[in-house]
PDB file of C-alpha atoms in Angstrom:
ATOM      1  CA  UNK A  10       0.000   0.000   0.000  1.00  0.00           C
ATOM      2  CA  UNK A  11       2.845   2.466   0.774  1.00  0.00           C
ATOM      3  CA  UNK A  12       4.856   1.384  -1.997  1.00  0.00           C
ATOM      4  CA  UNK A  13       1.597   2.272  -4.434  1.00  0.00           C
ATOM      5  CA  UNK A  14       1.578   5.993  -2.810  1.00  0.00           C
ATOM      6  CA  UNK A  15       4.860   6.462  -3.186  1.00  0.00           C
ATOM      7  CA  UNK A  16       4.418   5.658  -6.602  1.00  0.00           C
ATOM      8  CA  UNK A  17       1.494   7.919  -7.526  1.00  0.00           C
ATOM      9  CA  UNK A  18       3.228  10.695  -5.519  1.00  0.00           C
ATOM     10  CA  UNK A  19       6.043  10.193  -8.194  1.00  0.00           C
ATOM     11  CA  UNK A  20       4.103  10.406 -11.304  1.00  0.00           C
ATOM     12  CA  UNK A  21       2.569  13.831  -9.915  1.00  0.00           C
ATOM     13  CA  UNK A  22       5.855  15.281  -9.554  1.00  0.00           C
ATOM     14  CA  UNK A  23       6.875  14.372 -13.212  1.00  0.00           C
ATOM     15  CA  UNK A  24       3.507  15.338 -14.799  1.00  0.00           C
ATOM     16  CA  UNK A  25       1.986  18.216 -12.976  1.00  0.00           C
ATOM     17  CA  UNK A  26       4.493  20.371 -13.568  1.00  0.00           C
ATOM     18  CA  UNK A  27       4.303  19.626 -17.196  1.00  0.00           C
ATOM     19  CA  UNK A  28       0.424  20.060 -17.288  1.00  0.00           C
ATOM     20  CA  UNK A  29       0.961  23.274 -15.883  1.00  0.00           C
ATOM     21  CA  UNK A  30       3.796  25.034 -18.393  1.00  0.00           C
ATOM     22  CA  UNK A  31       1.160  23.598 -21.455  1.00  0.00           C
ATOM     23  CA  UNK A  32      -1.615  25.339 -19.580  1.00  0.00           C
ATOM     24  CA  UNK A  33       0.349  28.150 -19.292  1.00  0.00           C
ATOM     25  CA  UNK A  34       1.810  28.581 -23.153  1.00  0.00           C
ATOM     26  CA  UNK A  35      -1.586  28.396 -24.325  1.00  0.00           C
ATOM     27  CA  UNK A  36      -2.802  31.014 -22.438  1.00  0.00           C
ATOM     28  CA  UNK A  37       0.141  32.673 -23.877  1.00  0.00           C
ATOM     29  CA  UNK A  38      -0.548  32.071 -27.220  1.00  0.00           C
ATOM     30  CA  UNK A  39      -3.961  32.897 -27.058  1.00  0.00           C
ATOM     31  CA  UNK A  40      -3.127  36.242 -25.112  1.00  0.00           C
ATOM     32  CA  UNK A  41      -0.759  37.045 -28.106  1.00  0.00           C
ATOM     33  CA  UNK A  42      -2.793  36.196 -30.935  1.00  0.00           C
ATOM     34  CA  UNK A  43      -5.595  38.855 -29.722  1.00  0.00           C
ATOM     35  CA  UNK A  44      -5.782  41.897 -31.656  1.00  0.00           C
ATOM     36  CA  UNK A  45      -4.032  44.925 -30.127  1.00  0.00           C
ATOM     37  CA  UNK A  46      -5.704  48.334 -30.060  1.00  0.00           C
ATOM     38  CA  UNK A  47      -4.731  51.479 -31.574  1.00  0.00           C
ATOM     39  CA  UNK A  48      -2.342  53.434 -29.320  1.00  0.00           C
ATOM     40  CA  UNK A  49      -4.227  56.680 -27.406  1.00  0.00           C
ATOM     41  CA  UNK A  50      -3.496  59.744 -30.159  1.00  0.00           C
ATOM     42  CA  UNK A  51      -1.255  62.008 -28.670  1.00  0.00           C
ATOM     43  CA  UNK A  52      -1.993  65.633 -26.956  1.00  0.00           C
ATOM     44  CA  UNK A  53      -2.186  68.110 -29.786  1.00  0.00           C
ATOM     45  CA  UNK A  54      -1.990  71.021 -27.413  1.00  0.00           C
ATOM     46  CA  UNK A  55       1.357  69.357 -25.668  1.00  0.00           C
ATOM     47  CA  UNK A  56       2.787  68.272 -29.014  1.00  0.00           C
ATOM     48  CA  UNK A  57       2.068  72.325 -30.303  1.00  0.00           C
ATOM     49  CA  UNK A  58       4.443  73.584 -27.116  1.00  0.00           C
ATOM     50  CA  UNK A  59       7.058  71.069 -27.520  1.00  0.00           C
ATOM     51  CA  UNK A  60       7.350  72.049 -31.930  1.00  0.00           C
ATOM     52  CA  UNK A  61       7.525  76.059 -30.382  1.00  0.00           C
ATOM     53  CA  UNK A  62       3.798  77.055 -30.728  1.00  0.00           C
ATOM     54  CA  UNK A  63       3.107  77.346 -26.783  1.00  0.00           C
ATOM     55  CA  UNK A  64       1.232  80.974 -25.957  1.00  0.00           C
ATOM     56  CA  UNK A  65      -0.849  79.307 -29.308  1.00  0.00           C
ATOM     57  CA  UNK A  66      -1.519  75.883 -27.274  1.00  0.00           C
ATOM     58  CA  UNK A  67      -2.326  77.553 -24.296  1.00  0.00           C
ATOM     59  CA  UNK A  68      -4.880  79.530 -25.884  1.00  0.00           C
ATOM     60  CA  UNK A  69      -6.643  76.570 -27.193  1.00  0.00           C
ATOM     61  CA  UNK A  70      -6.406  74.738 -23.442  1.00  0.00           C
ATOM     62  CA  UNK A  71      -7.693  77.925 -22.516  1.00  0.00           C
ATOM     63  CA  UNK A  72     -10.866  77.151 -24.347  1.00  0.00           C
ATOM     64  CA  UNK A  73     -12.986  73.920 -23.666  1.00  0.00           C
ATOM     65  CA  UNK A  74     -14.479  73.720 -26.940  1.00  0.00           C
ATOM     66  CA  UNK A  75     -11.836  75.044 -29.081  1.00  0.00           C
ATOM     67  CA  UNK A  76      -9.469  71.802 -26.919  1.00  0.00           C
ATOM     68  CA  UNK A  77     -11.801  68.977 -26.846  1.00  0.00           C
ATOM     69  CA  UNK A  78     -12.900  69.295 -30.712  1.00  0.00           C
ATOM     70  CA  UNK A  79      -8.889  69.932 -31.227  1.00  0.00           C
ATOM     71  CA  UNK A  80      -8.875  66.085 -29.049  1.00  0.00           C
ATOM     72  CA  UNK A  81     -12.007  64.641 -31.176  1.00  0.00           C
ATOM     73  CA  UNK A  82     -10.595  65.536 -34.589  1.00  0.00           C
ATOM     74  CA  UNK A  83      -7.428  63.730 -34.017  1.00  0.00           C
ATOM     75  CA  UNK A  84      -9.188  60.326 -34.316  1.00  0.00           C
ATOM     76  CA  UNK A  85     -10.376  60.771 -37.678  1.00  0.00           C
ATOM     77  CA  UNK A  86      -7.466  62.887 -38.988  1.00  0.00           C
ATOM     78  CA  UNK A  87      -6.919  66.418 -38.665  1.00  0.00           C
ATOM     79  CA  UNK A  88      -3.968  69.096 -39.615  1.00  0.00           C
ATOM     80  CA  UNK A  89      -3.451  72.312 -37.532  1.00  0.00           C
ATOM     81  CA  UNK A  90      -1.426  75.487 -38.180  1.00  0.00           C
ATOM     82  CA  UNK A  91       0.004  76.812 -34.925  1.00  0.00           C
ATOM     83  CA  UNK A  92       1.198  80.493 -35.340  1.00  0.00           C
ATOM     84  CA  UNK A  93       4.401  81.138 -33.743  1.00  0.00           C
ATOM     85  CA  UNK A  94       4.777  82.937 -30.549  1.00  0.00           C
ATOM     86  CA  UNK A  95       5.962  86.455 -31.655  1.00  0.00           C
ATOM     87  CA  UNK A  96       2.680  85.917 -33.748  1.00  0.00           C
ATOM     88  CA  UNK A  97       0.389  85.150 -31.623  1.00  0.00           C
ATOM     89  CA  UNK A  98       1.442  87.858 -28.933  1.00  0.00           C
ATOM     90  CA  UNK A  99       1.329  90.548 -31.520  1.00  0.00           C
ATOM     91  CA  UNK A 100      -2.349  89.707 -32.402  1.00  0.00           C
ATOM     92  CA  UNK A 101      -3.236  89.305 -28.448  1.00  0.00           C
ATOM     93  CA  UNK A 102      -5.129  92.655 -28.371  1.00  0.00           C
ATOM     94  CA  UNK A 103      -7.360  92.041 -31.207  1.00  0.00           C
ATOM     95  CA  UNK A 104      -8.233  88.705 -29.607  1.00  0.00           C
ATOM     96  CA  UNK A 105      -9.194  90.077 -26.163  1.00  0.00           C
ATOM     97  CA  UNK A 106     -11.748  91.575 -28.283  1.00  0.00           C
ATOM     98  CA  UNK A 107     -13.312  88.538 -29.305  1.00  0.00           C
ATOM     99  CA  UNK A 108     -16.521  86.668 -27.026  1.00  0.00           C
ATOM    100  CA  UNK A 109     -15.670  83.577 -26.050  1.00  0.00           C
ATOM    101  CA  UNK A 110     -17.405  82.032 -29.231  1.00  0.00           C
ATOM    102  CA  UNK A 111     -15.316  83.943 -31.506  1.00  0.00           C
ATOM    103  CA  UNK A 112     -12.200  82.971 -29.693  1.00  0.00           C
ATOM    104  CA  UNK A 113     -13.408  79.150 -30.132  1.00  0.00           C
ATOM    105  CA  UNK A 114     -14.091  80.184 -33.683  1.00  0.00           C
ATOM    106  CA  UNK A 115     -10.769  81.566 -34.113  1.00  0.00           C
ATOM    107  CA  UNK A 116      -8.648  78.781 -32.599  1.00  0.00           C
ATOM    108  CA  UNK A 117     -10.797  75.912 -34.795  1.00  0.00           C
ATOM    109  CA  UNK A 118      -9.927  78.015 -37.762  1.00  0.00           C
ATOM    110  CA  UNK A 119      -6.435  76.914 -37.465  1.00  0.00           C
ATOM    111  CA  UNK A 120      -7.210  73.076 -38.500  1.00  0.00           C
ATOM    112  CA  UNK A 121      -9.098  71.007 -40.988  1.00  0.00           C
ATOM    113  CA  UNK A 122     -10.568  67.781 -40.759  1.00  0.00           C
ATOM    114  CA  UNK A 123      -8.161  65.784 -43.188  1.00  0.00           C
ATOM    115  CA  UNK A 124      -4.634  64.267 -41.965  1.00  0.00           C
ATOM    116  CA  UNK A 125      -2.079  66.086 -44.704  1.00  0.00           C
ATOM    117  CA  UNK A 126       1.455  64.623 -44.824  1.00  0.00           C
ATOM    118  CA  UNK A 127       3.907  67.316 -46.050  1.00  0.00           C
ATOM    119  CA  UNK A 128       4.035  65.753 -49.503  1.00  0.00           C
ATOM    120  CA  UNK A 129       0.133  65.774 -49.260  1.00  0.00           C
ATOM    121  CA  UNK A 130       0.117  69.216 -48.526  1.00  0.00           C
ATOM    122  CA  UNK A 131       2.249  70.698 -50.556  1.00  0.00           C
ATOM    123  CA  UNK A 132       0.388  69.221 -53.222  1.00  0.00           C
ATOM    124  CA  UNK A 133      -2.875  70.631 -52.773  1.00  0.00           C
ATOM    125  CA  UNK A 134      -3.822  73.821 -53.872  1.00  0.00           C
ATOM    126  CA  UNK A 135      -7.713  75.380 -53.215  1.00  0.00           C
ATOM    127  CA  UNK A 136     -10.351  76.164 -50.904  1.00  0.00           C
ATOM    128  CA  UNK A 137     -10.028  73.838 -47.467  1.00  0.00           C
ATOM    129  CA  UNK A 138     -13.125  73.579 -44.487  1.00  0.00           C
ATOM    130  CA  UNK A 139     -11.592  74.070 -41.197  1.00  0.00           C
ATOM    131  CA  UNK A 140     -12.772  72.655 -37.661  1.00  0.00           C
ATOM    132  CA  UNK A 141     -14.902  76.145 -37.821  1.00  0.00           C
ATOM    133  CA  UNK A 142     -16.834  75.371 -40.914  1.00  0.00           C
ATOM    134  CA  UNK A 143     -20.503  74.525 -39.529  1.00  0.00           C
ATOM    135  CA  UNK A 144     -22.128  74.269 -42.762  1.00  0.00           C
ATOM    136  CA  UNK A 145     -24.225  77.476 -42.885  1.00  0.00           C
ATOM    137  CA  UNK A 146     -23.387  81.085 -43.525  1.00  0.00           C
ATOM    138  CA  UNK A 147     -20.346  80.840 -42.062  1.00  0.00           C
ATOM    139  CA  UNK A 148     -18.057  78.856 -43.762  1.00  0.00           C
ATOM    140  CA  UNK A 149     -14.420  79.500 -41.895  1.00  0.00           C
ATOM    141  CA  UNK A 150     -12.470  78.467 -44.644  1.00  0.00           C
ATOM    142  CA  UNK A 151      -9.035  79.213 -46.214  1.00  0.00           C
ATOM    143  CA  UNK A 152      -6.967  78.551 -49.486  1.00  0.00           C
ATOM    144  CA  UNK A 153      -4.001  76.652 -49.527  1.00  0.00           C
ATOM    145  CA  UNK A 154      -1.491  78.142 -52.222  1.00  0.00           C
ATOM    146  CA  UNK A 155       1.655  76.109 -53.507  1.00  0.00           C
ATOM    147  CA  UNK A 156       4.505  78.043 -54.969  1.00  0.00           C
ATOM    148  CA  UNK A 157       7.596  75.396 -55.232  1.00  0.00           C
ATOM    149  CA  UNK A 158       8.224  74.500 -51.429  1.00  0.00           C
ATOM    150  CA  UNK A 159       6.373  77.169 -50.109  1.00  0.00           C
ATOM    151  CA  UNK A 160       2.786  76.233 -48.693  1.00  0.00           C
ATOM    152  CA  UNK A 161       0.874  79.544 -47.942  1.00  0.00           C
ATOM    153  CA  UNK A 162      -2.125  79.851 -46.211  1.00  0.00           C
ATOM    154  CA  UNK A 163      -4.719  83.051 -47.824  1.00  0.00           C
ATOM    155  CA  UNK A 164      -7.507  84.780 -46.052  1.00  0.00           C
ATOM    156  CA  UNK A 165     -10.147  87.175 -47.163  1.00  0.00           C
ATOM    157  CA  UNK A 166      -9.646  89.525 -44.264  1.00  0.00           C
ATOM    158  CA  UNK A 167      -5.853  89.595 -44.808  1.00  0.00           C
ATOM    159  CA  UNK A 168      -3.807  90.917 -47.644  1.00  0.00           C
ATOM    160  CA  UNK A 169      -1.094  88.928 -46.640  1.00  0.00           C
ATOM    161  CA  UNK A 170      -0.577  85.189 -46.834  1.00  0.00           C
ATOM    162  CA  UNK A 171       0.658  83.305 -43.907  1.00  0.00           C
ATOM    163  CA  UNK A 172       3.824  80.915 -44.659  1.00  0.00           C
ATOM    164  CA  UNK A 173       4.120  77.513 -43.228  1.00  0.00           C
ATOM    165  CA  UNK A 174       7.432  77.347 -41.755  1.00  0.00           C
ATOM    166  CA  UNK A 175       8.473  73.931 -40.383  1.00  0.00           C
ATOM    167  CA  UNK A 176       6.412  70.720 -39.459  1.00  0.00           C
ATOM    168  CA  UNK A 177       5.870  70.676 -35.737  1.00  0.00           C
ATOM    169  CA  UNK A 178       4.575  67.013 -35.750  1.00  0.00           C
ATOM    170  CA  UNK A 179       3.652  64.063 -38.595  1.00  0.00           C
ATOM    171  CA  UNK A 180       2.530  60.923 -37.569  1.00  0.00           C
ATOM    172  CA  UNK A 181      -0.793  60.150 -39.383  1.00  0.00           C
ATOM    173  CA  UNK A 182      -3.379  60.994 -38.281  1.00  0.00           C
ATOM    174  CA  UNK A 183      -1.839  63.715 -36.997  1.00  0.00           C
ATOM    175  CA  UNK A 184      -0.076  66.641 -38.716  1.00  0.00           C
ATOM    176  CA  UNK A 185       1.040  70.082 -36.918  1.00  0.00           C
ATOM    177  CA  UNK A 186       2.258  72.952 -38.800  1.00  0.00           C
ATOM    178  CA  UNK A 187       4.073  75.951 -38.020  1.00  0.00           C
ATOM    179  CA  UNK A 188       3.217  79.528 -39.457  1.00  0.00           C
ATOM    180  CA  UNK A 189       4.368  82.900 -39.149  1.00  0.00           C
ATOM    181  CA  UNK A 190       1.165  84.871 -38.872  1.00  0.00           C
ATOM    182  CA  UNK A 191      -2.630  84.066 -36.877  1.00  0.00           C
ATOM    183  CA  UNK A 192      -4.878  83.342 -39.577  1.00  0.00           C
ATOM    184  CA  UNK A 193      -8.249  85.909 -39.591  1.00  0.00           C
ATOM    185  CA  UNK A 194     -11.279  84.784 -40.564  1.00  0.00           C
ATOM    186  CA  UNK A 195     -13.639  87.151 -42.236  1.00  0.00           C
ATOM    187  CA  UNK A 196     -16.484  86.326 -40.651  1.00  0.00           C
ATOM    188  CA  UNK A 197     -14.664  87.988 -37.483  1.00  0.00           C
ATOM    189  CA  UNK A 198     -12.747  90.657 -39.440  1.00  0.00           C
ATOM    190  CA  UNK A 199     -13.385  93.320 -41.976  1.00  0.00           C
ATOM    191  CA  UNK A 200     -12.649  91.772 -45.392  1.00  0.00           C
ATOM    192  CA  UNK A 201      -8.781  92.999 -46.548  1.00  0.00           C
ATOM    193  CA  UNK A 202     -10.121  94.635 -50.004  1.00  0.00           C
ATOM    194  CA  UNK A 203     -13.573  96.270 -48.378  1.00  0.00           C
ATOM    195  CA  UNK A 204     -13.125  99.749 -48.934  1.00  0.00           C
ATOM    196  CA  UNK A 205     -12.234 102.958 -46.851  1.00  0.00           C
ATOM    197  CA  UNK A 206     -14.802 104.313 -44.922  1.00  0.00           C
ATOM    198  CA  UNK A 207     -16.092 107.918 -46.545  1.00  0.00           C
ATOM    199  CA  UNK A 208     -14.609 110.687 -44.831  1.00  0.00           C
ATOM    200  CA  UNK A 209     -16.387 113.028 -42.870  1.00  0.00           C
ATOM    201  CA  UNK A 210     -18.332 115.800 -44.875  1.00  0.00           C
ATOM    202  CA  UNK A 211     -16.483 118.924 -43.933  1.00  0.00           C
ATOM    203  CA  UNK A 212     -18.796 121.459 -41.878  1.00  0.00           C
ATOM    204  CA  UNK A 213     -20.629 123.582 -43.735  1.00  0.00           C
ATOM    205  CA  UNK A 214     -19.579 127.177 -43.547  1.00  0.00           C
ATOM    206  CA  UNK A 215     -22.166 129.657 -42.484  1.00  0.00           C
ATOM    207  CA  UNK A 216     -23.334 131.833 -46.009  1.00  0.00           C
ATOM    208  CA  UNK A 217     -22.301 135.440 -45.752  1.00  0.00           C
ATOM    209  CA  UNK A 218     -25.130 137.716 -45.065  1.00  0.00           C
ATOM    210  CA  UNK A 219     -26.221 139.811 -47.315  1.00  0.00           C
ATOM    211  CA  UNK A 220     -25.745 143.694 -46.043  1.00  0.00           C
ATOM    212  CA  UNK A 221     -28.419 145.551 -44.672  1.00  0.00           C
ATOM    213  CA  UNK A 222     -30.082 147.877 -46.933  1.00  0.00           C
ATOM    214  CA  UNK A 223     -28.999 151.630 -46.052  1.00  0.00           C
ATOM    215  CA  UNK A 224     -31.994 154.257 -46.629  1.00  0.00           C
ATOM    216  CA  UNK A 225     -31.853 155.956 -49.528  1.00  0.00           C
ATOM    217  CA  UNK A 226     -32.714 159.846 -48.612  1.00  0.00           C
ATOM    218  CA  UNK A 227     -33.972 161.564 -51.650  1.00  0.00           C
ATOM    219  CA  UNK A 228     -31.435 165.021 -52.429  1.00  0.00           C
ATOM    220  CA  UNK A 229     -33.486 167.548 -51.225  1.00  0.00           C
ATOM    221  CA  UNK A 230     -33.405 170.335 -53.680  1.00  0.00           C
ATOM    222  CA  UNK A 231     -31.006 173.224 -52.593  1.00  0.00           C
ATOM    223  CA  UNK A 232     -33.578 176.169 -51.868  1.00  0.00           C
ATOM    224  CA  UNK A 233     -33.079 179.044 -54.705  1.00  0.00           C
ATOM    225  CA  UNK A 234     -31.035 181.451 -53.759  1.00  0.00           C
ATOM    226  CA  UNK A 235     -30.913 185.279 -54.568  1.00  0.00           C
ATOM    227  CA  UNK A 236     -30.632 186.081 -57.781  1.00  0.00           C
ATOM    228  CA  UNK A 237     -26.737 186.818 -58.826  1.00  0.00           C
ATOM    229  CA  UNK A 238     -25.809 190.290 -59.433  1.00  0.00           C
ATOM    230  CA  UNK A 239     -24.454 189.304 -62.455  1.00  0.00           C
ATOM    231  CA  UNK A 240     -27.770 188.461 -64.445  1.00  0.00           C
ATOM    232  CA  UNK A 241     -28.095 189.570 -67.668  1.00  0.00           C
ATOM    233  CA  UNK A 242     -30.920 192.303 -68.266  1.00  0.00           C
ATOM    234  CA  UNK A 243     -33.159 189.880 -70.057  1.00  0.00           C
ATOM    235  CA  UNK A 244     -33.731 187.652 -67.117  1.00  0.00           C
ATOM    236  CA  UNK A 245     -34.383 190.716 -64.450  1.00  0.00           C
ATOM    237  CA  UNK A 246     -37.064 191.618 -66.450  1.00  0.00           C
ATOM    238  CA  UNK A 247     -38.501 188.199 -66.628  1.00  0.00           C
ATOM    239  CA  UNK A 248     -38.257 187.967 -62.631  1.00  0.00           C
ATOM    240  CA  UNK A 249     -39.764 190.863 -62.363  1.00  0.00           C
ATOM    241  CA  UNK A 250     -43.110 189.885 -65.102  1.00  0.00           C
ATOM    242  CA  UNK A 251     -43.044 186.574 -62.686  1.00  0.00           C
ATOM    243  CA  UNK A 252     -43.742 188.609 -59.486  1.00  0.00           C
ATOM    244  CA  UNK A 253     -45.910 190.690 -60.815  1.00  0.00           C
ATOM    245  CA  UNK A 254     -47.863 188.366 -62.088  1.00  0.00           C
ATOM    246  CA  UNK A 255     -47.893 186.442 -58.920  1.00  0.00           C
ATOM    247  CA  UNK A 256     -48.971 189.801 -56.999  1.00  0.00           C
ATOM    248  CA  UNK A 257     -51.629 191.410 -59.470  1.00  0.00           C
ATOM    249  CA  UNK A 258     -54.426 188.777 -57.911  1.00  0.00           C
ATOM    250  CA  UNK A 259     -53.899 190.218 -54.635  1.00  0.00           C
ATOM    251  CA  UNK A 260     -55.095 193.813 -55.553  1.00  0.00           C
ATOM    252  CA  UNK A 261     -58.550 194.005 -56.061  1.00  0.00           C
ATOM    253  CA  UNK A 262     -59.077 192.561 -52.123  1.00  0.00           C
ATOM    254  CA  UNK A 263     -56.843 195.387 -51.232  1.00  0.00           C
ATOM    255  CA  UNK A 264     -59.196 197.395 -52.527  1.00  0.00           C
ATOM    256  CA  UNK A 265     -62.712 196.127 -51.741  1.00  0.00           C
ATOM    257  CA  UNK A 266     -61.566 195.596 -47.795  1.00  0.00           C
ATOM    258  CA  UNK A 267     -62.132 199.517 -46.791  1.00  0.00           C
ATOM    259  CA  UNK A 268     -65.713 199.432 -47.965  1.00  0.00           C
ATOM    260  CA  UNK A 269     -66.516 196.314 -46.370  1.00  0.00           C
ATOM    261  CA  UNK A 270     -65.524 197.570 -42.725  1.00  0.00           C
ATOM    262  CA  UNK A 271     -67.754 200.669 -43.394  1.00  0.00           C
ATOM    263  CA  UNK A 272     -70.610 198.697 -44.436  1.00  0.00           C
ATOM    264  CA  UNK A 273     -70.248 196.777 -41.428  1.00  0.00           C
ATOM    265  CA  UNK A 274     -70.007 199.854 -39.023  1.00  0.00           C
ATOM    266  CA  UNK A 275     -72.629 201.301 -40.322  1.00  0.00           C
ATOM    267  CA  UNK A 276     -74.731 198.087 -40.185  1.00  0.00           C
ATOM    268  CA  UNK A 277     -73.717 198.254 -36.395  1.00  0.00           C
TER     269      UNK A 277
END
């Protein structure tokens, strides 16, 4: 009896230890064999500081919606243009300006929705959607322009074209891009050729008054004087005929006025 347990303590010894290394490389094998996930896509915001883009980066961590549909994109492809630092401080005040939507606005203007490898990129030329395009009136879009190596970037509200200047990070679906300038959309800024506002009508000097009318005094007529010593004959007679004349009416009264008052005294 003894001798039999002995035995079957043996064969355990050989064989479990066996049993338990197959058990163990199958469960190896079948851990190996299962498909292994995508890795986590990296931190667009972190890999924008590290490529020299951080006031940029910390504007869109700044904003919740602007950083979380930065995060979303990057699943399904998506290619940003971080302005540089000196570019985006410059532009600061303009962007204090903005509400909080238009800030969003501003910082999803700086991607689109596609995954462009340099080559890619540098190959396309046209109108691109950005992550601020929501389908209606305002469209948030740029054109991509291709001149050699240089990949520009043109807006409407900007006469000048922003230059992509080195690739901050390319691993698909990924792509960063530097610039030298914050892209402006025009449906946040005046549109570059719209044109100068009309200056000011000048005011409108006072018309002269017209003078006052003075009275007009009619020359009275210089009353005749005597009659010059020097006067020929001729006209001292006719002065004389005139007075005369003027006189002779005055006689017959002269005349009649004695007998009246003695009719009248006698009437008395």
């Amino acid at each position: 009896m003894m001798r039999r347990l002995h035995l079957a303590a043996a064969v355990l010894a050989v064989f479990l230890p066996l049993a338990v290394s197959a058990a163990g490389g199958k469960a190896a094998a079948a851990a190996a064999k299962a498909p292994v996930g995508p890795p986590a896509p990296p931190n667009i915001t972190a890999a924008m500081a590290k490529g020299g883009c951080k006031a940029f980066a910390a504007l869109v961590a700044a904003s919740p919606d602007a950083h979380s549909t930065f995060q979303s994109a990057g699943d399904g492809g998506v290619t940003a243009f971080c302005p540089s630092d000196d570019a985006v401080r410059s532009f600061m005040p303009r962007y204090k300006n903005l509400s909080a939507d238009g800030k969003a606005s501003l910082l999803l203007f700086h991607a689109v929705p596609v995954y462009y490898a340099p080559r890619s990129l540098k190959s396309n030329n046209g109108v691109m959607n950005t992550l601020a395009t929501d389908g209606s009136a305002n469209n948030f879009n740029f054109t991509v322009q291709n001149e050699g190596e240089q990949v520009t970037i043109k807006t409407d509200a900007s006469d000048h074209a922003a230059r992509v200047k080195s690739t901050v990070y390319d691993k698909d679906p990924i792509a960063i891009y530097a610039v030298d300038t914050v892209l402006e959309p025009v449906e946040l800024f005046e549109p570059a050729d719209s044109p100068a506002p009309a200056p000011a009508p000048a005011p409108v000097a006072d018309a002269p008054k017209a003078p006052k009318k003075q009275a007009r005094h009619r020359p009275v007529a210089d009353a005749p004087g005597p009659a010059a010593e020097d006067a020929s004959p001729a006209d001292q007679r006719k002065n004389s005929k005139k007075s005369a004349a003027s006189a002779a009416p005055c006689l017959p009264w002269a005349a009649v006025l004695p007998v009246a008052v003695a009719v009248a005294a006698a009437l008395a």
